[in-house]
Amino acid sequence: MIGPRESVSGAHFAFTDRWGGVSAAPYEALNLGGAVGDDPGAVGVNRELAAKSLGVEAARVVWMNQVHGADAVVVHEPWGDRPVPETDAIVTARRGLVLAVLTADCVPVLLADPVAGVVAAAHAGRPGMTAGIVPAAVRAMTGLGADPARIVARTGPAVCGRCYEVPEEMRAEVAGAEPAAHATTSWGTPAVDVAAGVHAQLERLGVRDRERSPVCTLESADHFSYRRDRTTGRLAGYVWLD
Ligand SMILES: [Zn+2]
């Protein structure tokens, strides 16, 4: 259910896999996405199950309405009855507030400066990475007192550069914005490696403590993959401070 989980100086990072929930096919089982056609009741149960497994309150988890953009929003409390904003990064200095990002091939980016007490969750797909969602998230963190040199960065399961085939023109466009994302599929055609782009951006921003999940969602039967299955569930990445 909860795949890799890590705590660094009071900052917690966790990524889910697809098992341990109640959703039926093609969303089986732990679909955490509310906008993919799954039964909302099942998604609610799954979010409760995941929160329980993490030892947090589901009501303290902040989700996003992700739109492949480059805007980061600072959040101080759960949205409650307010509309969930269209954004691809959320940032907080509120301890105990749990930030969540949904993905199925895109790169979930979790960031924390435990000293400043600032965390961020970002959704970096190909368009968002290219548009600069990761630098936007780091800028929003530094605005709240974070120092990139102290930021711990973890990226979760995502489609890898050997699987993410794109047209030649698209690869050129992405690599023009972020050269590190230039890739080739295992069968020799143009590809992009979004996570490599994310890590290159973080490195240039001065974020040294970085780790990339070795899991490729498209290759893993234990993870949702949009490119593989089209109609499918969403994984979640969670980050919070004690
Ligand atoms: Zn792969």
Coordinates of C-alpha atoms and ligand atoms in Angstrom, one line a residue:
M1 CA 0.0 0.0 0.0
I2 CA 2.5 2.6 1.2
G3 CA 5.6 1.9 -0.8
P4 CA 8.8 3.6 0.1
R5 CA 8.5 5.6 3.2
E6 CA 11.2 7.7 4.8
S7 CA 11.7 10.2 7.6
V8 CA 14.5 12.8 7.7
S9 CA 14.8 15.1 10.7
G10 CA 11.0 15.1 11.3
A11 CA 10.1 15.4 7.7
H12 CA 8.1 12.5 6.3
F13 CA 8.0 11.2 2.7
A14 CA 5.8 8.4 1.4
F15 CA 4.7 7.1 -2.0
T16 CA 1.8 4.6 -2.5
D17 CA 1.6 1.6 -4.9
R18 CA -1.7 0.4 -6.3
W19 CA -2.6 -2.3 -3.7
G20 CA -4.5 -2.3 -0.5
G21 CA -7.6 -0.3 -1.5
V22 CA -11.2 -1.0 -2.4
S23 CA -11.6 0.3 -6.0
A24 CA -12.8 -2.1 -8.7
A25 CA -11.1 -2.6 -12.1
P26 CA -9.7 -0.7 -13.9
Y27 CA -8.8 1.3 -10.8
E28 CA -7.9 -1.6 -8.5
A29 CA -7.2 -1.2 -5.8
L30 CA -5.8 1.9 -4.1
N31 CA -6.9 4.6 -6.5
L32 CA -6.4 8.0 -4.8
G33 CA -7.4 10.2 -7.7
G34 CA -10.9 11.8 -7.6
A35 CA -11.1 12.8 -11.3
V36 CA -10.4 9.6 -13.2
G37 CA -14.0 8.1 -13.3
D38 CA -13.7 5.9 -10.2
D39 CA -16.5 5.6 -7.7
P40 CA -16.1 8.7 -5.3
G41 CA -17.1 6.5 -2.4
A42 CA -14.3 4.1 -3.1
V43 CA -11.8 7.0 -3.5
G44 CA -12.8 8.3 -0.1
V45 CA -12.3 5.0 1.5
N46 CA -8.9 4.6 -0.1
R47 CA -7.8 8.1 1.1
E48 CA -8.9 7.1 4.6
L49 CA -7.0 3.8 4.4
A50 CA -3.8 5.5 3.1
A51 CA -4.0 8.1 5.8
K52 CA -4.4 5.5 8.5
S53 CA -1.5 3.6 7.1
L54 CA 0.6 6.8 7.3
G55 CA -0.6 7.6 10.8
V56 CA -2.1 10.9 9.7
E57 CA -5.7 12.3 9.6
A58 CA -7.3 12.1 6.2
A59 CA -8.9 15.6 6.9
R60 CA -5.4 17.1 7.2
V61 CA -4.3 15.9 3.7
V62 CA -4.3 18.7 1.1
W63 CA -4.9 17.7 -2.5
M64 CA -4.5 19.7 -5.7
N65 CA -6.5 20.1 -8.9
Q66 CA -3.5 19.4 -11.1
V67 CA -3.4 21.1 -14.5
H68 CA 0.2 20.6 -15.9
G69 CA 1.0 24.2 -15.1
A70 CA 3.9 26.0 -13.4
D71 CA 2.2 27.7 -10.5
A72 CA 2.9 27.0 -6.8
V73 CA 0.3 27.8 -4.1
V74 CA 1.1 28.4 -0.4
V75 CA -1.4 26.6 1.8
H76 CA -2.0 27.0 5.6
E77 CA -4.9 24.7 6.2
P78 CA -7.0 22.1 4.4
W79 CA -9.2 23.6 1.7
G80 CA -12.4 22.6 3.6
D81 CA -15.5 23.8 1.6
R82 CA -13.4 26.0 -0.7
P83 CA -12.8 24.9 -4.2
V84 CA -9.5 23.0 -4.7
P85 CA -7.2 25.3 -6.6
E86 CA -5.8 24.5 -10.0
T87 CA -2.2 24.2 -9.2
D88 CA 0.7 21.8 -9.6
A89 CA 2.6 22.6 -6.4
I90 CA 1.6 23.3 -2.9
V91 CA 3.8 24.6 -0.2
T92 CA 3.3 25.0 3.5
A93 CA 5.1 26.0 6.7
R94 CA 2.3 24.4 8.8
R95 CA 3.5 21.4 10.8
G96 CA 1.2 18.4 10.6
L97 CA -0.4 19.6 7.3
V98 CA 0.0 16.7 4.8
L99 CA 0.6 17.7 1.2
A100 CA -0.3 15.2 -1.5
V101 CA 0.4 14.9 -5.2
L102 CA -1.4 12.5 -7.6
T103 CA 0.4 10.8 -10.5
A104 CA 0.3 7.9 -12.9
D105 CA 3.6 8.2 -14.9
C106 CA 4.3 11.9 -14.1
V107 CA 6.9 12.6 -11.5
P108 CA 5.7 13.2 -7.9
V109 CA 8.2 15.6 -6.3
L110 CA 8.4 15.9 -2.5
L111 CA 10.5 18.6 -0.9
A112 CA 11.3 19.4 2.7
D113 CA 13.5 21.8 4.6
P114 CA 13.2 20.3 8.1
V115 CA 15.2 23.2 9.7
A116 CA 13.0 26.0 8.3
G117 CA 9.9 23.7 8.7
V118 CA 8.8 24.1 5.1
V119 CA 7.5 21.3 2.7
A120 CA 6.3 21.1 -0.8
A121 CA 4.6 18.6 -3.1
A122 CA 4.7 19.1 -6.8
H123 CA 3.4 17.4 -9.9
A124 CA 6.0 17.3 -12.7
G125 CA 4.8 15.9 -15.9
R126 CA 6.5 16.7 -19.2
P127 CA 4.7 20.0 -19.6
G128 CA 5.1 21.1 -16.0
M129 CA 8.8 20.1 -15.8
T130 CA 9.4 22.0 -19.0
A131 CA 7.5 25.0 -17.8
G132 CA 9.3 25.2 -14.5
I133 CA 7.0 23.8 -11.8
V134 CA 10.0 22.5 -9.8
P135 CA 11.8 25.9 -9.6
A136 CA 8.5 27.5 -8.8
A137 CA 8.0 25.1 -5.9
V138 CA 11.5 25.8 -4.6
R139 CA 11.0 29.6 -4.9
A140 CA 7.8 29.4 -2.9
M141 CA 9.7 27.4 -0.3
T142 CA 12.5 29.9 0.0
G143 CA 9.8 32.6 0.3
L144 CA 8.8 30.9 3.5
G145 CA 12.4 30.7 4.8
A146 CA 13.7 27.5 3.3
D147 CA 17.3 27.2 2.1
P148 CA 17.9 25.0 -1.0
A149 CA 21.1 23.7 0.6
R150 CA 19.0 22.2 3.3
I151 CA 16.1 20.9 1.1
V152 CA 15.6 17.1 1.0
A153 CA 14.1 16.1 -2.3
R154 CA 12.5 12.7 -3.2
T155 CA 10.9 11.8 -6.5
G156 CA 8.6 8.8 -6.7
P157 CA 7.6 6.2 -9.2
A158 CA 7.3 7.6 -12.7
V159 CA 7.6 6.5 -16.3
C160 CA 11.3 6.1 -17.1
G161 CA 13.3 7.6 -20.0
R162 CA 13.6 4.2 -21.7
C163 CA 9.8 3.9 -21.9
Y164 CA 8.5 7.4 -22.4
E165 CA 8.4 7.6 -26.2
V166 CA 7.7 10.9 -27.8
P167 CA 7.9 12.4 -31.4
E168 CA 11.3 13.7 -32.3
E169 CA 10.1 17.3 -32.3
M170 CA 8.7 17.0 -28.8
R171 CA 12.0 15.6 -27.5
A172 CA 13.8 18.5 -29.1
E173 CA 11.4 21.0 -27.5
V174 CA 11.7 19.4 -24.1
A175 CA 15.5 19.0 -24.3
G176 CA 15.7 22.6 -25.5
A177 CA 14.2 23.7 -22.1
E178 CA 16.0 21.0 -20.1
P179 CA 18.8 19.1 -21.8
A180 CA 19.0 16.4 -19.1
A181 CA 15.5 15.2 -20.1
H182 CA 16.8 14.1 -23.6
A183 CA 16.4 10.3 -23.7
T184 CA 16.1 7.3 -26.0
T185 CA 13.7 4.4 -25.6
S186 CA 15.0 0.9 -25.1
W187 CA 13.9 0.3 -28.7
G188 CA 15.9 3.2 -30.0
T189 CA 13.3 5.9 -30.6
P190 CA 13.1 9.5 -29.2
A191 CA 12.1 9.7 -25.6
V192 CA 12.1 12.1 -22.6
D193 CA 13.2 11.4 -19.0
V194 CA 11.1 13.8 -17.0
A195 CA 12.6 12.7 -13.6
A196 CA 16.1 13.4 -15.0
G197 CA 15.0 16.8 -15.9
V198 CA 13.5 17.4 -12.4
H199 CA 16.8 16.3 -10.8
A200 CA 18.9 18.5 -13.0
Q201 CA 16.7 21.5 -12.2
L202 CA 17.0 20.7 -8.4
E203 CA 20.7 20.3 -8.7
R204 CA 21.1 23.8 -10.4
L205 CA 18.9 25.3 -7.6
G206 CA 21.4 24.0 -5.1
V207 CA 19.3 21.0 -3.8
R208 CA 22.0 18.4 -3.0
D209 CA 20.1 15.7 -1.0
R210 CA 18.1 14.1 -3.8
E211 CA 16.9 10.6 -4.5
R212 CA 15.0 9.2 -7.4
S213 CA 12.7 6.2 -7.2
P214 CA 14.1 3.3 -9.3
V215 CA 10.5 2.3 -10.1
C216 CA 9.2 2.8 -13.6
T217 CA 5.4 2.9 -13.5
L218 CA 4.9 1.7 -17.0
E219 CA 7.1 -1.4 -16.3
S220 CA 5.7 -2.1 -12.9
A221 CA 2.5 -4.1 -12.4
D222 CA 2.3 -2.7 -8.9
H223 CA 1.8 0.9 -10.1
F224 CA -0.8 2.8 -12.1
S225 CA 0.5 3.9 -15.5
Y226 CA -1.6 6.2 -17.7
R227 CA 0.6 5.5 -20.8
R228 CA 0.1 1.8 -20.4
D229 CA -3.5 1.6 -19.4
R230 CA -5.1 5.0 -20.2
T231 CA -8.1 4.5 -17.9
T232 CA -6.5 3.8 -14.6
G233 CA -6.1 5.0 -11.0
R234 CA -3.7 7.5 -9.5
L235 CA -0.8 7.0 -7.0
A236 CA -0.1 9.5 -4.3
G237 CA 3.0 11.0 -2.8
Y238 CA 2.8 12.6 0.7
V239 CA 5.1 14.9 2.5
W240 CA 4.6 16.5 6.0
L241 CA 6.5 17.7 9.1
D242 CA 5.9 16.6 12.6
Ligands
ZN1 ZN 10.4 2.2 -18.0

